[in-house]
Structure formats: structure tokens, C-alpha cells
mmCIF file of C-alpha atoms in Angstrom:
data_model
loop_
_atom_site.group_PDB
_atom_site.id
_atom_site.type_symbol
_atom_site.label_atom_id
_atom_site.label_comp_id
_atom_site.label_asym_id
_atom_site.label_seq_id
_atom_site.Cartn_x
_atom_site.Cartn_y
_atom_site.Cartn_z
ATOM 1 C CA UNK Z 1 -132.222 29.880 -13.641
ATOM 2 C CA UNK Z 2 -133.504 33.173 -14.952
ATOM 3 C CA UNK Z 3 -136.370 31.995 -16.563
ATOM 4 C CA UNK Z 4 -137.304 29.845 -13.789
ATOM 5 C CA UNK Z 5 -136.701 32.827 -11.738
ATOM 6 C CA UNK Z 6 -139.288 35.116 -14.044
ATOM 7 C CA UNK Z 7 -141.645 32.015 -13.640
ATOM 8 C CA UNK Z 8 -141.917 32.170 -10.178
ATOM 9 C CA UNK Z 9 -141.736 36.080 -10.029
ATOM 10 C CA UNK Z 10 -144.867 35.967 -12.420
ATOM 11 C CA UNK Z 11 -146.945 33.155 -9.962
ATOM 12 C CA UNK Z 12 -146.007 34.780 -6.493
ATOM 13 C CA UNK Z 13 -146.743 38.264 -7.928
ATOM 14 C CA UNK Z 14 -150.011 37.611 -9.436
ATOM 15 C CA UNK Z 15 -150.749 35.252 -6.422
ATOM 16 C CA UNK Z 16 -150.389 37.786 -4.055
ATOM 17 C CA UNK Z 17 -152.553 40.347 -6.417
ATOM 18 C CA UNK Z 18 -155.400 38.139 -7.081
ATOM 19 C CA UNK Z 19 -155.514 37.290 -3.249
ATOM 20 C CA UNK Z 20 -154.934 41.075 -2.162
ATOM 21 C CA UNK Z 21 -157.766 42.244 -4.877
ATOM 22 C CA UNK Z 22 -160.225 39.944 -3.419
ATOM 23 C CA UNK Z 23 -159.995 41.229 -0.061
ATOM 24 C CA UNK Z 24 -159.413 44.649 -1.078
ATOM 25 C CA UNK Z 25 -162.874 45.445 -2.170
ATOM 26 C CA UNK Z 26 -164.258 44.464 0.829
ATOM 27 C CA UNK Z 27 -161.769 45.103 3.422
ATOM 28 C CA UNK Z 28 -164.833 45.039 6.143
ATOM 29 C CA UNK Z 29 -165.456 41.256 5.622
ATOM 30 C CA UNK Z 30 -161.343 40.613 5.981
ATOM 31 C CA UNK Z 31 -161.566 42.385 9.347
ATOM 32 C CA UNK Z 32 -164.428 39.997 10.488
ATOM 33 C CA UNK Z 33 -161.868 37.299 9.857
ATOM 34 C CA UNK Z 34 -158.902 38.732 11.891
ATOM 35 C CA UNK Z 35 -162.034 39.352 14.851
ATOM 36 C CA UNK Z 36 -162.484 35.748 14.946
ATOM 37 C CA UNK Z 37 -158.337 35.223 14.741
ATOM 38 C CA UNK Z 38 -157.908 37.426 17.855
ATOM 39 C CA UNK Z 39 -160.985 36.313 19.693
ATOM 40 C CA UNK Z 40 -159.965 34.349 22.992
ATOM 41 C CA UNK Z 41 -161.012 30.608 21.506
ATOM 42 C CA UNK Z 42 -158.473 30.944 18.798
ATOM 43 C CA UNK Z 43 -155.351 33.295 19.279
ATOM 44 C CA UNK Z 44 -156.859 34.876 22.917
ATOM 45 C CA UNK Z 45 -155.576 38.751 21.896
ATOM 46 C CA UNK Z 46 -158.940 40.224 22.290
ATOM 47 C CA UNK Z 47 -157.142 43.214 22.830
ATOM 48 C CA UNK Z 48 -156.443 43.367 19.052
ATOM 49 C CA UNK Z 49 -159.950 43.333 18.040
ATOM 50 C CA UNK Z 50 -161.157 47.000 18.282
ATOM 51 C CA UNK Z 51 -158.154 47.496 15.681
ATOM 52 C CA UNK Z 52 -159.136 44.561 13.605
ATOM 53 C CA UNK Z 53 -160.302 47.547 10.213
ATOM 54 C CA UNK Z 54 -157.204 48.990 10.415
ATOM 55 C CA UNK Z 55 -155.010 45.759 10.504
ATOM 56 C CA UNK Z 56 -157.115 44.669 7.558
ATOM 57 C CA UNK Z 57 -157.005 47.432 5.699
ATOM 58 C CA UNK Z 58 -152.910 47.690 6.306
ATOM 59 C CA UNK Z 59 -152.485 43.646 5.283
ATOM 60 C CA UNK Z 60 -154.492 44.050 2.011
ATOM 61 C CA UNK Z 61 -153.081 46.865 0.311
ATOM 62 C CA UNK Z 62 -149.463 45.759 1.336
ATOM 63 C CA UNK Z 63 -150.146 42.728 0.181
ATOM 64 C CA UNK Z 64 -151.405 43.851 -3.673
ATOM 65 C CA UNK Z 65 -148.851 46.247 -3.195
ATOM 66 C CA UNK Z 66 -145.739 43.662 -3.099
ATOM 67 C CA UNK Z 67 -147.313 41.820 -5.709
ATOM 68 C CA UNK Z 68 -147.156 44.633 -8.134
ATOM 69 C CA UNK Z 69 -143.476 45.737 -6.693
ATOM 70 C CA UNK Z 70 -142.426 42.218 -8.067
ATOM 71 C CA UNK Z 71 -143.845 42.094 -11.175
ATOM 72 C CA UNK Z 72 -142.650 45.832 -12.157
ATOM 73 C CA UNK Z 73 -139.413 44.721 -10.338
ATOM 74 C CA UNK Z 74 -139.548 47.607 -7.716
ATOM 75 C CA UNK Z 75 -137.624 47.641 -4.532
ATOM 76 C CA UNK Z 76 -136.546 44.089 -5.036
ATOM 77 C CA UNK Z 77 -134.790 43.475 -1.540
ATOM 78 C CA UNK Z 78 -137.483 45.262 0.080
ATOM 79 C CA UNK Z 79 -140.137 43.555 -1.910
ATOM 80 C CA UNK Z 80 -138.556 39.914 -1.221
ATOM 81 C CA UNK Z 81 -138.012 40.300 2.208
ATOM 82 C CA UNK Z 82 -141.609 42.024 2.302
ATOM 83 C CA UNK Z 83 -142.349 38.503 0.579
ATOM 84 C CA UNK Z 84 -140.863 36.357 2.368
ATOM 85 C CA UNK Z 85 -141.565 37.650 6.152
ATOM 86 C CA UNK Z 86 -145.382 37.785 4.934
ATOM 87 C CA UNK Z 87 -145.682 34.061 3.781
ATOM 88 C CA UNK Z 88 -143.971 32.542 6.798
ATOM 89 C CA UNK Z 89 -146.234 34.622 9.076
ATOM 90 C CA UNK Z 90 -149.150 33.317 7.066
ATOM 91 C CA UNK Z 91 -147.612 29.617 7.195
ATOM 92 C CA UNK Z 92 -147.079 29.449 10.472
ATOM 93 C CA UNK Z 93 -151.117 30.811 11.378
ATOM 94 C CA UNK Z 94 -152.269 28.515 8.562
ATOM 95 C CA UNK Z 95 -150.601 25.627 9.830
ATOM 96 C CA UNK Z 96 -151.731 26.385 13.525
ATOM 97 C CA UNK Z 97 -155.760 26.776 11.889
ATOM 98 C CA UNK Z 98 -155.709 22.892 10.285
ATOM 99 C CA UNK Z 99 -153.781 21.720 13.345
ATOM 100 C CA UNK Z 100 -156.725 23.040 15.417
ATOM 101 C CA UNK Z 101 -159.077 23.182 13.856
ATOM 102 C CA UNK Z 102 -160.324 26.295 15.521
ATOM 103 C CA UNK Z 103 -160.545 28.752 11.845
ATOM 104 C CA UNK Z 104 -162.173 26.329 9.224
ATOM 105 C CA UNK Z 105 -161.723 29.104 6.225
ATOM 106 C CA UNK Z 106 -158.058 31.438 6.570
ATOM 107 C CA UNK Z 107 -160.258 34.535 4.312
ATOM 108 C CA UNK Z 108 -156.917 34.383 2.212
ATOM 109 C CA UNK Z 109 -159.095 34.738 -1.106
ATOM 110 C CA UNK Z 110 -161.552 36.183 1.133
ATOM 111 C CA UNK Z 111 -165.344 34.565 -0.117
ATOM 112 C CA UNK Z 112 -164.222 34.090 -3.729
ATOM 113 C CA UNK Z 113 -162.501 31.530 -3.029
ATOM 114 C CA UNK Z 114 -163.071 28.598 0.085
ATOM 115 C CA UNK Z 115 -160.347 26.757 0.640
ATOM 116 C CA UNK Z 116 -159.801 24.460 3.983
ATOM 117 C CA UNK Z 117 -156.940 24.925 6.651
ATOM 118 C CA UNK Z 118 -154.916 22.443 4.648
ATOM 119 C CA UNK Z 119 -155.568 23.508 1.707
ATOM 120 C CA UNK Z 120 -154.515 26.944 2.838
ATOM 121 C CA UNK Z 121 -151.654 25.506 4.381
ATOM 122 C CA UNK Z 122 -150.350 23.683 1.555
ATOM 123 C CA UNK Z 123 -150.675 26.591 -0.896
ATOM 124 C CA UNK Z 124 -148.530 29.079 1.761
ATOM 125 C CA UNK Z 125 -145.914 26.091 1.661
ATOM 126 C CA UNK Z 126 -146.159 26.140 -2.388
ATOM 127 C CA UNK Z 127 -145.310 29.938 -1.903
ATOM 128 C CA UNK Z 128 -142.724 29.806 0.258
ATOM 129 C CA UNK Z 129 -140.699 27.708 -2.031
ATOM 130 C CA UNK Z 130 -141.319 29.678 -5.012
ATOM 131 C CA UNK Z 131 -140.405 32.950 -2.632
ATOM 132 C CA UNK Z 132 -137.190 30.951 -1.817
ATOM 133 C CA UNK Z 133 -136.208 30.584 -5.749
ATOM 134 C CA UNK Z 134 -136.995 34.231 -5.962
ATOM 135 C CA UNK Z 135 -133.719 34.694 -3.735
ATOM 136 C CA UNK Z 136 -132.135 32.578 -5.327
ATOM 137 C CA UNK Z 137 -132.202 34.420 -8.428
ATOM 138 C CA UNK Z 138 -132.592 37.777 -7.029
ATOM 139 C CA UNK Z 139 -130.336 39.146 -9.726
ATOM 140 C CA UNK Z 140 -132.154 38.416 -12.260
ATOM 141 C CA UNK Z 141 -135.504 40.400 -10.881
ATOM 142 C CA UNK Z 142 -134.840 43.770 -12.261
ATOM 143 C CA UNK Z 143 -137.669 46.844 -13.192
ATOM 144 C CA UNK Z 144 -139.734 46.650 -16.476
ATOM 145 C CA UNK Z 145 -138.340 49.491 -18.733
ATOM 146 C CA UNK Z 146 -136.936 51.725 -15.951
ATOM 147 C CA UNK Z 147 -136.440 52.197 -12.357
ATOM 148 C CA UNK Z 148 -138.677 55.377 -12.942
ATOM 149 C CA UNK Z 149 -141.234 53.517 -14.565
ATOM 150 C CA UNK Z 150 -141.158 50.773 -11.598
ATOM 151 C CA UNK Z 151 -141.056 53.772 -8.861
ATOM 152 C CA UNK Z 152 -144.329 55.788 -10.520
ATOM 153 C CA UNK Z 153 -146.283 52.379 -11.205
ATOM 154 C CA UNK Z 154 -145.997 51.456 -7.431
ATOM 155 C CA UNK Z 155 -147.319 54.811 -6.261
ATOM 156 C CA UNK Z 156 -149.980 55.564 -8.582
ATOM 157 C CA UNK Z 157 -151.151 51.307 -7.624
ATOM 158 C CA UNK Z 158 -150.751 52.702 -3.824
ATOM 159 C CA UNK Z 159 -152.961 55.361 -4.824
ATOM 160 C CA UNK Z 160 -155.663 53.406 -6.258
ATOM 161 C CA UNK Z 161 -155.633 50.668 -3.650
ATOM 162 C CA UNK Z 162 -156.367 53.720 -1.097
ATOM 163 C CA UNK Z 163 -159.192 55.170 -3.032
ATOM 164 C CA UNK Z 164 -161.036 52.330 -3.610
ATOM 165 C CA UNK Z 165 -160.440 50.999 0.093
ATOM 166 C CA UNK Z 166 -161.969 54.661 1.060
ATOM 167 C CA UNK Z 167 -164.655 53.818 -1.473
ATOM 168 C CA UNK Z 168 -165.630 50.118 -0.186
ATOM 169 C CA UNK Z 169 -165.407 51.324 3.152
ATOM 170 C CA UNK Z 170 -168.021 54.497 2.389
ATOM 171 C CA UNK Z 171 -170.084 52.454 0.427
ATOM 172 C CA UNK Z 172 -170.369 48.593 -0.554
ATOM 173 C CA UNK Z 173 -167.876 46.012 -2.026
ATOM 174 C CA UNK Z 174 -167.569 46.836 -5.424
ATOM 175 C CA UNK Z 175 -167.920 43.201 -6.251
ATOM 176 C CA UNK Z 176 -170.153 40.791 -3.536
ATOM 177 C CA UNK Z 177 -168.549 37.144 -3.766
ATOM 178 C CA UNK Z 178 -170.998 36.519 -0.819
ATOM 179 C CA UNK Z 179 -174.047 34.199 -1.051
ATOM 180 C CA UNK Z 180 -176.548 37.398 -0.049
ATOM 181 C CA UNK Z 181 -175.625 39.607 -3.690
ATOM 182 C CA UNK Z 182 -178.000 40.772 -5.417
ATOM 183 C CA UNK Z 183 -179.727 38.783 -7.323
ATOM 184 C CA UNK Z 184 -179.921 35.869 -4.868
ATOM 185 C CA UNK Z 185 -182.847 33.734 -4.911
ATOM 186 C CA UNK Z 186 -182.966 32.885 -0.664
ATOM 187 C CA UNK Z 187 -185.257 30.055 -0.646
ATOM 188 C CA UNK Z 188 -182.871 28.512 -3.801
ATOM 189 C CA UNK Z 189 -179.450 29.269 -1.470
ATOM 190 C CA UNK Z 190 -181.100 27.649 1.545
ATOM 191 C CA UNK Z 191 -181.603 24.237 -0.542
ATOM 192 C CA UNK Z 192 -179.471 21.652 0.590
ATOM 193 C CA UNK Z 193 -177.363 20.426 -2.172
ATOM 194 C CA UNK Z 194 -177.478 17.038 -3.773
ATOM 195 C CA UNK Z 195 -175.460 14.169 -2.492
ATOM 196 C CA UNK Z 196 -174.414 11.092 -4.260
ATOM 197 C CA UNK Z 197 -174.430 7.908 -1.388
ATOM 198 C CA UNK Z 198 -173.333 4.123 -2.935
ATOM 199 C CA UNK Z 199 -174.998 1.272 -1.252
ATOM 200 C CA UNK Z 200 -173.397 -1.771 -0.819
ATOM 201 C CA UNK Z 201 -175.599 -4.683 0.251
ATOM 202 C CA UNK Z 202 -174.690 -7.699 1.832
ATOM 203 C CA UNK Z 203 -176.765 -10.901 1.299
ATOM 204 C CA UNK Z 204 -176.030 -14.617 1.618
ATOM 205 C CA UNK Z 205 -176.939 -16.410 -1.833
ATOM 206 C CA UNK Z 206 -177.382 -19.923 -1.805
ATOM 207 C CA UNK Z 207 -174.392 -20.280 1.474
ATOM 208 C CA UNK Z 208 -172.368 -17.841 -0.946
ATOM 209 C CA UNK Z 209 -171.803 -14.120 0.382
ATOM 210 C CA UNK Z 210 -172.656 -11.801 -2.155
ATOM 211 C CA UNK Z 211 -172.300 -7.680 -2.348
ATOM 212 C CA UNK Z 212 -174.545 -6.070 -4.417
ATOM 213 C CA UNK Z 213 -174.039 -1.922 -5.517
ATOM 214 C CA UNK Z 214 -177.355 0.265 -5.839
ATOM 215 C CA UNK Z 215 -177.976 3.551 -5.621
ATOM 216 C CA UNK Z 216 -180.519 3.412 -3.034
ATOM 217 C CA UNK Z 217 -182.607 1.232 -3.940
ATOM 218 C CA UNK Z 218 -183.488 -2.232 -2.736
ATOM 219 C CA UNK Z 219 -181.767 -4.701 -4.719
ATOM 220 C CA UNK Z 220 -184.389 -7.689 -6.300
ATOM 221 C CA UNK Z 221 -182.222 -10.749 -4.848
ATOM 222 C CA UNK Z 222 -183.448 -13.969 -4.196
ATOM 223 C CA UNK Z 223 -181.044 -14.133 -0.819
ATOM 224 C CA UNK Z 224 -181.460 -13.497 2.734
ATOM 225 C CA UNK Z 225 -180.349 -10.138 3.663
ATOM 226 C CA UNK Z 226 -176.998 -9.643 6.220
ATOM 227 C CA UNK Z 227 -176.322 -5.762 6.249
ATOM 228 C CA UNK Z 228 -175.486 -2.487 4.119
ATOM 229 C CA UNK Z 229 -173.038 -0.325 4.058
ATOM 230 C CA UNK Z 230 -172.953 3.110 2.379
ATOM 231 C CA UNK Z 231 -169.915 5.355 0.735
ATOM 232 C CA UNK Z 232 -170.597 8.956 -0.441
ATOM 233 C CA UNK Z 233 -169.751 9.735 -3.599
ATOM 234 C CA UNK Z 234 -170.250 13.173 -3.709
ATOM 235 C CA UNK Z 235 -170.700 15.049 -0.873
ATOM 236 C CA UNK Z 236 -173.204 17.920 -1.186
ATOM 237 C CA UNK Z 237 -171.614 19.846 1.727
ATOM 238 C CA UNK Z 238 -173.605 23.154 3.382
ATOM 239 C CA UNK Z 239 -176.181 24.696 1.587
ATOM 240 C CA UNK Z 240 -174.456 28.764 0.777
ATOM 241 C CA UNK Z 241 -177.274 30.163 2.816
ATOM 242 C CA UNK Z 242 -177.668 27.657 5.875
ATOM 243 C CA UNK Z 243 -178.615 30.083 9.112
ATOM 244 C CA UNK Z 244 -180.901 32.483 7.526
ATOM 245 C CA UNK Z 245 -183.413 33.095 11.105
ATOM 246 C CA UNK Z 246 -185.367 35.539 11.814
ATOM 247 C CA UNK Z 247 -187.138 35.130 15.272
ATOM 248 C CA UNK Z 248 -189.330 37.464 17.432
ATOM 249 C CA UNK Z 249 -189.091 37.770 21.074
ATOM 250 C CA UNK Z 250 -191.345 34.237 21.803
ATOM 251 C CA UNK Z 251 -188.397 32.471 19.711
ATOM 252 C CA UNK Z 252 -190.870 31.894 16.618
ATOM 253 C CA UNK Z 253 -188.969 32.077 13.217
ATOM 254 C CA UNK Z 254 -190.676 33.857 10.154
ATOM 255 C CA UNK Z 255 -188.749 33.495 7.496
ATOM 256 C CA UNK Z 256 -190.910 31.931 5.362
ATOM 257 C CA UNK Z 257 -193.970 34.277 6.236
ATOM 258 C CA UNK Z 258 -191.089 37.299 4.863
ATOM 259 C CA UNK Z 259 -189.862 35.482 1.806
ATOM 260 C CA UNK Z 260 -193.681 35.737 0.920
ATOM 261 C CA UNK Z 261 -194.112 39.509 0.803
ATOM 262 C CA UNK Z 262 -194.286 41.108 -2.836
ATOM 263 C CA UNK Z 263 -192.589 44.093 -1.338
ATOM 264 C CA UNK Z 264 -190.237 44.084 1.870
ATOM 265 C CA UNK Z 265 -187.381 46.572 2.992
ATOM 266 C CA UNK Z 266 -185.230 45.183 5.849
ATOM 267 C CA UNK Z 267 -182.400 47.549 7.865
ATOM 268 C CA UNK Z 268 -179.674 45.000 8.970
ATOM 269 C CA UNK Z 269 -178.131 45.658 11.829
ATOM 270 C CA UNK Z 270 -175.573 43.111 13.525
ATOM 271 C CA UNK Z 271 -174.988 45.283 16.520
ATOM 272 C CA UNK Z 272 -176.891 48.231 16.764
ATOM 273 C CA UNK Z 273 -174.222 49.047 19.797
ATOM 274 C CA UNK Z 274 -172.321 50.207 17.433
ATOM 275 C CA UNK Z 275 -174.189 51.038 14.625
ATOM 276 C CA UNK Z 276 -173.704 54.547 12.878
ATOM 277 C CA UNK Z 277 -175.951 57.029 14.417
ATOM 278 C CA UNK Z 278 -176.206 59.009 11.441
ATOM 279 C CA UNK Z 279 -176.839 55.680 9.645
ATOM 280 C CA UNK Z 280 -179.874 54.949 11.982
ATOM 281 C CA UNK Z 281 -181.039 58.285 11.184
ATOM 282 C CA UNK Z 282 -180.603 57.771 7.229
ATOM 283 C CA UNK Z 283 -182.609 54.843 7.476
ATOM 284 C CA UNK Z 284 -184.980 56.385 9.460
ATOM 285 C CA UNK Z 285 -185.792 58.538 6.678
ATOM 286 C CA UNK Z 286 -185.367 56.073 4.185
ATOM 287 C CA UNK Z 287 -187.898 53.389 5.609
ATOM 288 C CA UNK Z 288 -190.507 55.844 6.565
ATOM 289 C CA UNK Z 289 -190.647 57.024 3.017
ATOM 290 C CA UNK Z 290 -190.514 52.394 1.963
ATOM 291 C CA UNK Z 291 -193.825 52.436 4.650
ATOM 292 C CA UNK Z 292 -195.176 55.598 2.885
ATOM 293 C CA UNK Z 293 -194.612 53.375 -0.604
ATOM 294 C CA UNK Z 294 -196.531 50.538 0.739
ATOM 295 C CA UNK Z 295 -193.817 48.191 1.332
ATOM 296 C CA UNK Z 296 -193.340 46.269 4.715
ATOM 297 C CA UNK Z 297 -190.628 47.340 6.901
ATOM 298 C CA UNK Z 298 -188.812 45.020 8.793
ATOM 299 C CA UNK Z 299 -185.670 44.881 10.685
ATOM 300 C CA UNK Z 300 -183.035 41.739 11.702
ATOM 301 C CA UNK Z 301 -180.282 42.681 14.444
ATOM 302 C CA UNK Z 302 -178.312 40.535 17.082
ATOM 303 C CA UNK Z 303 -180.080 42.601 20.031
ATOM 304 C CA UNK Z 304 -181.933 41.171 22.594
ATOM 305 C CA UNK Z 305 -185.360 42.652 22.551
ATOM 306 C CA UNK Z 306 -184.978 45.259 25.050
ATOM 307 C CA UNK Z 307 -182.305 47.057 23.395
ATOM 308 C CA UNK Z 308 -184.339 46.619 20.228
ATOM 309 C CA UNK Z 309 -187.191 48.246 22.206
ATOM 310 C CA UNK Z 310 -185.036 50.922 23.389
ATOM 311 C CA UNK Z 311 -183.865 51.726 19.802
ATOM 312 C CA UNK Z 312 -186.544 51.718 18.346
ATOM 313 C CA UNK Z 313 -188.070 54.408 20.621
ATOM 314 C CA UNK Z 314 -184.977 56.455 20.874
ATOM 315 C CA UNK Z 315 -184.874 56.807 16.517
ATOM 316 C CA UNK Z 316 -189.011 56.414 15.995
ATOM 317 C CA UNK Z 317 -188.832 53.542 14.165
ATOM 318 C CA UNK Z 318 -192.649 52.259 13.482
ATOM 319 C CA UNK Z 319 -191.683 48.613 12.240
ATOM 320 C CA UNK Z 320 -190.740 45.131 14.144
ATOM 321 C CA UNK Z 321 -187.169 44.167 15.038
ATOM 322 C CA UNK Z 322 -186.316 40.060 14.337
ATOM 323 C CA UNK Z 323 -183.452 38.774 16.394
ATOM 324 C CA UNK Z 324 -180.922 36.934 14.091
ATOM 325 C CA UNK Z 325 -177.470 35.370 14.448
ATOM 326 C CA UNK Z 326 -175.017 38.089 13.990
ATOM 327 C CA UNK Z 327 -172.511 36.264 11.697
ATOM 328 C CA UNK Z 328 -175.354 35.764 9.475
ATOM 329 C CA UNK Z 329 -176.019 39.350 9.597
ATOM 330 C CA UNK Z 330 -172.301 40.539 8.800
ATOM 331 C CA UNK Z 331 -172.352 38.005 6.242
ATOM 332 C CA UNK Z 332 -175.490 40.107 4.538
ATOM 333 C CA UNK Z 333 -174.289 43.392 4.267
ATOM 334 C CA UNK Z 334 -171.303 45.250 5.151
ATOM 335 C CA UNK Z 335 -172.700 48.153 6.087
ATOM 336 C CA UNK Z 336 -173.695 49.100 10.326
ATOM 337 C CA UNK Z 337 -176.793 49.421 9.571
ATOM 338 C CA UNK Z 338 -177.498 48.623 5.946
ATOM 339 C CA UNK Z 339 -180.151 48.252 4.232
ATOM 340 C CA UNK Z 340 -181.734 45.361 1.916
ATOM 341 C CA UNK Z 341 -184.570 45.448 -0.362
ATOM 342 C CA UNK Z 342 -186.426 41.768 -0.734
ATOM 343 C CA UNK Z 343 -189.520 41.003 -3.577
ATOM 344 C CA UNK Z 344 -190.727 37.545 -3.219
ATOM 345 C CA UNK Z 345 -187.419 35.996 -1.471
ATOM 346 C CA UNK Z 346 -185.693 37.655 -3.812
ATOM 347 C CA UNK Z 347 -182.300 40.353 -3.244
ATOM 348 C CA UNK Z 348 -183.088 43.570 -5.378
ATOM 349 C CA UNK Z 349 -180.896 46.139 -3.745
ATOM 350 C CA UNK Z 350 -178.237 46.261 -0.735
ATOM 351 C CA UNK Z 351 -177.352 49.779 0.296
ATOM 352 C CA UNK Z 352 -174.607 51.042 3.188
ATOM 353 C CA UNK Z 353 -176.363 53.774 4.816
ATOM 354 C CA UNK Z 354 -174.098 56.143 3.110
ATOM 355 C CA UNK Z 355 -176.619 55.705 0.172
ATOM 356 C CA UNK Z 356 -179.895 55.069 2.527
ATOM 357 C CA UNK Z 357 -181.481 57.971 -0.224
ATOM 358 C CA UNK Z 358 -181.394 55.629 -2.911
ATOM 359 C CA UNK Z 359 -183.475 53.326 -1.918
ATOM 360 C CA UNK Z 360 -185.757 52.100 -4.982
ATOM 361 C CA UNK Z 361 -189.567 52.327 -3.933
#
């Protein structure tokens, strides 16, 4: 029993790290994710929305937090119970996504890791049995070295969880697991991935029914033909960057005519509402020296063209505002506004507005 105990303490513990870490550098996106959880088609608390950062930012350092406490063997009741009252919450929403239907990705692992409601669900059941042995052999879960050891190692992990949550939050996600980093080739992400289909064909062979297996092509069969069916094999799924728009006010897209330019700079904004004001002004510094440069300004926000129009006169900005789905936009940078520097379709630079002044030109 005690080293099945240590077994489990080691997989819930560094479970619950890996899948606080991920989250914790970019507590912004996790919030997005509660939004949708309290929005009225899925939980209807919209009144729990406006506090959606906060909640996030509570939920992911606990959570590291209790996975560290049970490895160093800290506050073992508290850290169990803390355990325990955690994964049955997270069960119980899990279970009530893949029932639904209505959340198709829990953000558990936040975008490192996709899993589906199911999945999810399964996994939270898989932890709530391991949480259960934990109790079960309680006594054996005692602090590495000392209780003093145990005690410091928690605070100085609370410590570092806060700083780089300030950090994140001031700046960018230390690490982007999203499918806009830097680096990203767009027109490559927007490919739609390669499925596998099997064809079976169906054709009557001298009075004899025969089925014949291709991979698309027309089988050479001396037989007259009675139907085909098709199984897919592998299932090439969603392209990772499948709702990239970017439309003026006449509803015509120009994506492709922006992928084109050697040399474009493009302030994201997925609701200029409430956008930073001293972020708009940052940027309005930093794209008037890009223009300066020679580069192509551009701009992609969720507002309907008047309230483009009206920003864009109340800040000065001298370049064209693209209307775009704001998901997408979130999904691009973290930062209200941000901005993103594009060569030839391809990411070169994200910056929050924070660091508007370091634009590369």
C-alpha cells in the first residue's frame, strides 16, 4: 500500500503541475475558456464573466500549487481535500461538456494539449480514483526531508507562480502553444490536412457479387457496377488555422492580398471597447514610426465599421481597420490591443502593448 500510495502521489501531483503550468503562462487564454463556461448557451452565469481573469488566475496557481504540496508532502489533509473537492468539481463540469456537447475542448491542458469532452472526462475519472487511494494511504504521504523544508518549498513555488502570472499578464505567454506563434507559416496552417478514405466497390461479376478495396481509384473490373461505399481511415480533422478573415466594410476578404506584402504590421484588437487606452496610444506611436519604415499598416478588430471609424479618428490612426471574428482574434494574441509583425505570410514578432517600443522595423 505505501508504494502504491507514492505511485499515485507522484501521477496526481505531477498531473496537476503539468496541467496548472500550461495554463499558468497564459492565464488570459484560460479566462477565455471560463467566458465561454459562464456564457448563457452553456452554464447561463453571465454574471461571472467580468470576473472570468481573476477566477483564472485563482484556479491555476491553486492548482500547481496542490500539486507541489503533494509531492513535497505539505499540508496533507489540506492538500487532499484541496484534491479531492477540485477533481469532482472538474468531473462533474466535464461530464456535463461531453453530455452536451456545448464546450468541445475543457482548456484543462489549455492549447498544449486538445483533448475531447470524453476524453477529458475520462481522465478526471482516472484522477479521482487515484485521489481516492491517496486517502486511503494518507499516512503514508509525509514531507520530503522536513516539515520546514515542505513549508518554505510551497511558499517560495507560491511566489514564483505569482510573478510569472504578473509577468504573462504584463507581457506575453512565456511559451505560445497556439497555432499563431511565431514562426508560423499562415498559408501552411490554413492547409487542410490529409485524409485517408477506403473505397469499397460493389460490382456483380459473372451473377457473383464481388467487393473490391481501392484507394480512390476506379477499379479495372470486367463487371457491371452496383454501388460504393467509403470508410475513413484517417481523418485529417480542422486545419490549426481554419477562420483566418479579414474583411472590409463591403464584406470582401483580403487575406491573401496581406499574406503577399514583404513587410506588414497589424494591431489586433478583439474589442477595441475595451482595449487599453494607453495601449492604443503605444501603438499609435509604434505604427506611425512601422509607416515611417515603409511597412504597411493594417489593423483586424471585431468592430463594426463605425466604431472602427470612430477610433480611428479619436487616436489618429492613418491605416485601414479589417473586421475579423473575434475568437480568431483572441486566439492571435493575448494582448488588448497587440501587435503582430507579418513578412510574406509569415509571424516574425507578437508584442502586448506593454512592449509596443520594440517593435522591429
Amino acid at each position: 500500500m505505501k508504494i502504491i500510495t507514492h505511485i499515485c502521489r507522484l501521477i496526481v501531483g505531477v498531473l496537476f503541475i503539468l496541467s496548472g503550468f500550461v495554463k499558468l503562462v497564459d492565464p488570459m487564454g484560460f479566462s477565455f475558456k471560463l467566458e465561454e463556461y459562464f456564457s448563457e448557451p452553456v452554464l447561463n452565469i453571465p454574471f461571472f464573466e467580468p470576473y472570468s481573469l481573476p477566477i483564472a488566475i485563482v484556479v491555476v496557481i491553486f492548482e500547481f500549487l496542490v500539486g507541489v504540496m503533494l509531492l513535497v508532502g505539505f499540508k496533507r489533509k489540506f492538500t487532499l481535500w484541496s484534491l479531492l473537492v477540485m477533481i469532482v468539481f472538474f468531473t462533474g463540469l466535464t461530464l456535463y461538456s461531453a453530455v452536451t456537447g456545448k464546450v468541445t475542448d475543457c482548456g484543462c491542458f489549455g492549447d498544449a494539449v486538445k483533448l475531447t469532452p470524453w476524453e477529458t472526462f475520462w481522465k478526471d475519472v482516472t484522477l479521482l480514483v487515484l485521489i481516492l487511494v491517496l486517502f486511503a494511504g494518507a499516512k503514508y504521504i509525509k514531507p520530503l526531508w522536513s516539515k520546514k523544508f515542505a513549508f518554505r518549498f510551497s511558499v517560495v513555488t507560491l511566489i514564483c507562480c505569482v510573478v510569472l502570472c504578473n509577468y504573462v499578464l504584463s507581457h506575453l505567454p512565456i511559451i505560445d502553444f497556439r497555432p499563431y506563434k511565431v514562426g508560423t507559416v499562415i498559408r501552411e496552417g490554413m492547409e487542410m490536412p490529409e485524409s485517408i478514405t477506403e473505397f469499397l466497390w460493389k460490382f456483380n461479376v459473372n451473377g457473383e457479387e464481388k467487393v473490391i478495396k481501392t484507394m480512390g481509384q476506379y477499379p479495372d473490373v470486367d463487371g457491371e457496377y452496383i454501388s460504393v461505399e467509403t470508410n475513413i481511415l484517417v481523418d485529417g480533422g480542422i486545419p490549426p488555422i481554419h477562420d483566418f478573415t479579414m474583411e472590409d466594410e463591403n464584406g470582401e476578404d483580403h487575406v491573401e492580398e496581406m499574406l503577399d506584402e514583404p513587410k506588414l504590421i497589424v494591431m489586433v484588437s478583439y474589442n477595441l471597447y475595451s482595449a487599453s487606452d494607453e495601449g492604443l496610444k503605444a501603438i499609435k506611436e509604434a505604427t506611425d514610426k512601422a509607416i515611417k519604415a515603409g511597412y504597411k499598416v493594417i489593423a483586424m478588430t471585431s468592430a463594426l465599421p463605425e466604431t472602427a471609424n470612430e477610433y480611428k479618428e479619436n487616436y489618429g490612426f492613418n491605416f485601414e481597420f479589417y473586421i475579423s471574428d473575434p475568437t480568431m482574434l483572441k486566439t492571435m494574441i493575448r494582448s488588448n490591443p497587440g501587435l503582430i509583425k507579418i513578412e510574406s505570410g509569415v509571424i516574425k514578432q507578437k508584442l502586448h502593448y506593454n512592449d509596443a517600443s520594440d517593435l522591429e522595423l
